[in-house]
XYZ file of N, CA and C in Angstrom:
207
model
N 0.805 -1.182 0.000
C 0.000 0.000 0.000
C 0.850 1.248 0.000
N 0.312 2.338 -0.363
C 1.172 3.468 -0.498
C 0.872 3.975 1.063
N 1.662 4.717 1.502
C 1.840 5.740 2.815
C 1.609 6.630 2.630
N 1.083 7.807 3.591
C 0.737 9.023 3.024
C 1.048 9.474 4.604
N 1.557 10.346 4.734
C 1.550 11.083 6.512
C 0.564 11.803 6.304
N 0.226 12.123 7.911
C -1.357 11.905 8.509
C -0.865 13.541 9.507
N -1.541 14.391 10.347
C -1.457 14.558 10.922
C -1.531 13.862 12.533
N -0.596 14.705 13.196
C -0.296 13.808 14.833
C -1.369 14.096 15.274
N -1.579 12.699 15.855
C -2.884 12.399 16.791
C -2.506 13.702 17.795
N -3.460 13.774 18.716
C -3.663 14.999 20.033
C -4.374 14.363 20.951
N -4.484 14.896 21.980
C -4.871 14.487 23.329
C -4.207 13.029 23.665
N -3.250 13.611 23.999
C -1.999 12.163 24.126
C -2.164 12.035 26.090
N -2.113 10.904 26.405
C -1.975 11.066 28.030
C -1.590 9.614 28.337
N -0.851 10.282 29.723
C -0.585 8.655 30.073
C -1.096 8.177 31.199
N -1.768 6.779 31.207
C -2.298 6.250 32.341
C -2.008 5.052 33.005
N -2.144 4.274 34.024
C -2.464 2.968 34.149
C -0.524 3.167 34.837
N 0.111 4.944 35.299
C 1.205 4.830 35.308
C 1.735 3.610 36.729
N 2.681 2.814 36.181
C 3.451 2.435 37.824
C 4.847 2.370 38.020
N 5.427 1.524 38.394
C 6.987 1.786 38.397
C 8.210 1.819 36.887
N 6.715 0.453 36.658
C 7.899 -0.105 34.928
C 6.933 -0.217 33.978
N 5.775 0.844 34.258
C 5.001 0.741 33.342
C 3.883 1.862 32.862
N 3.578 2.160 31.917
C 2.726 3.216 31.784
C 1.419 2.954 30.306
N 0.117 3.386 30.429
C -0.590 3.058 29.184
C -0.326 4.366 28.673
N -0.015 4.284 27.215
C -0.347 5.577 26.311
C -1.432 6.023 25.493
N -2.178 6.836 25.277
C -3.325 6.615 24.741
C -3.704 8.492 23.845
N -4.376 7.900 22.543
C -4.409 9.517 22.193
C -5.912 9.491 21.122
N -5.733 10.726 20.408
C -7.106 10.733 19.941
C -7.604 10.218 18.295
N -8.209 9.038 17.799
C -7.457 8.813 16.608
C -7.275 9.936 15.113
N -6.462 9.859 14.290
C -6.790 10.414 13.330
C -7.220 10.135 12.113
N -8.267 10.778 11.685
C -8.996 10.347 10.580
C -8.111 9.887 9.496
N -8.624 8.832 8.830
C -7.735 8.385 7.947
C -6.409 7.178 8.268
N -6.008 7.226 9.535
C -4.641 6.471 9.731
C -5.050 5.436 9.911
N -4.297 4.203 9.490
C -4.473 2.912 9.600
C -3.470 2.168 10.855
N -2.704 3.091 10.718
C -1.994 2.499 12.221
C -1.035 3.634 12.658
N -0.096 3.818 13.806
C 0.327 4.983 14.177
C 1.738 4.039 14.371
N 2.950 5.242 14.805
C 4.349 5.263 14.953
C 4.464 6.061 16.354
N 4.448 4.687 17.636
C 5.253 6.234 18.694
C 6.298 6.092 18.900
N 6.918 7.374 19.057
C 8.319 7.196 19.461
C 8.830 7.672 20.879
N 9.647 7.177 21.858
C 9.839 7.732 23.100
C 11.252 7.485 23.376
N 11.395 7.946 24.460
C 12.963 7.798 24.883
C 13.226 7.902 26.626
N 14.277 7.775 27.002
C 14.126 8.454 28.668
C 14.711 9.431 28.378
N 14.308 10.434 29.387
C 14.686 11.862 29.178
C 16.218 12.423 29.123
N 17.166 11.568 29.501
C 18.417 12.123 29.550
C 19.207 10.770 27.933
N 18.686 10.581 27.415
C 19.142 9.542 25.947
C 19.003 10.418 24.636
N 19.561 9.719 23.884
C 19.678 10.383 22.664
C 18.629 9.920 21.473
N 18.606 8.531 21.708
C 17.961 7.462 20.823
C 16.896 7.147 20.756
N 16.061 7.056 20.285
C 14.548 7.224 20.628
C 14.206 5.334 20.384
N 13.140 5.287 21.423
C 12.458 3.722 21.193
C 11.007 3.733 20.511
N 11.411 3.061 19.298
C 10.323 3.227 18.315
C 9.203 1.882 18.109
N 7.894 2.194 18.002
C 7.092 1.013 18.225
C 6.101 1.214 16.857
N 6.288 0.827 15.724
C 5.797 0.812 14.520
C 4.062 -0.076 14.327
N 3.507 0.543 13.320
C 2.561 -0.750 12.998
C 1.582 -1.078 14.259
N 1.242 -0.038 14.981
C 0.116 0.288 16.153
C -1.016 0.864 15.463
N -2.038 -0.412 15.636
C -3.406 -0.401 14.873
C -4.462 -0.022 16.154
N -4.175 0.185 17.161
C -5.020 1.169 18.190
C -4.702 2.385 18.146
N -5.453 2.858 19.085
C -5.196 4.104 20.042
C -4.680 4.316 21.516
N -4.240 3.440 21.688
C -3.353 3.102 23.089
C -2.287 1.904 22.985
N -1.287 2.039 24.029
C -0.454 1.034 23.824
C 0.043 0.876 25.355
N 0.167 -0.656 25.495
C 0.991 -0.300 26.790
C 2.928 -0.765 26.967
N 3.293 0.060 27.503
C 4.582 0.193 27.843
C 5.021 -0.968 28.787
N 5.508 -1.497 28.745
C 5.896 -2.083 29.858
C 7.341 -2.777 29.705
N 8.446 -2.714 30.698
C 9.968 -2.581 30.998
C 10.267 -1.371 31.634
N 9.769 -0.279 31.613
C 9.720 0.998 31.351
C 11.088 0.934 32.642
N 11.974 2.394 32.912
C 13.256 2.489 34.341
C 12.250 2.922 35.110
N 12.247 2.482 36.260
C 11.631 2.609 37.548
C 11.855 3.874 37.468
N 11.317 5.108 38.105
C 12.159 6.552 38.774
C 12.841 7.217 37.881
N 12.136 6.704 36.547
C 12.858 8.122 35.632
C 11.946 8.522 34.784
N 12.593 9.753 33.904
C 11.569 10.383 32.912
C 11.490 9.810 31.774
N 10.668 9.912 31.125
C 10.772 9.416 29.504
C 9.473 11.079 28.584
């Protein structure tokens, strides 16, 4: 299939947070067939990328205890 970029979903939030884990969840956008998130911990360079997400939420889980992302 061809790709076409979409505008970024909005109303992004995170829930369900606990030590090594967090749900992500946002608002869908018309048209997208699946989404790309990308995250990182806050002091990294490299971002952790999770492709081929056919919801609107995802859950995290490994996540560093006591840090930012």
């Amino acid at each position: 299939g061809t790709t076409v970029a979409c505008t970024a979903p909005t109303n992004i939030v995170a829930t369900n947070v606990t030590a090594n884990a967090a749900t992500i969840s946002w608002q869908a956008v018309s048209g997208a067939s699946t989404y790309t998130l990308y995250y990182r911990l806050s002091n990294a360079t490299t971002n952790i990328v999770r492709a081929g997400i056919t919801a609107t939420s995802l859950n995290l889980t490994g996540l560093a205890a006591a840090s930012q992302y």
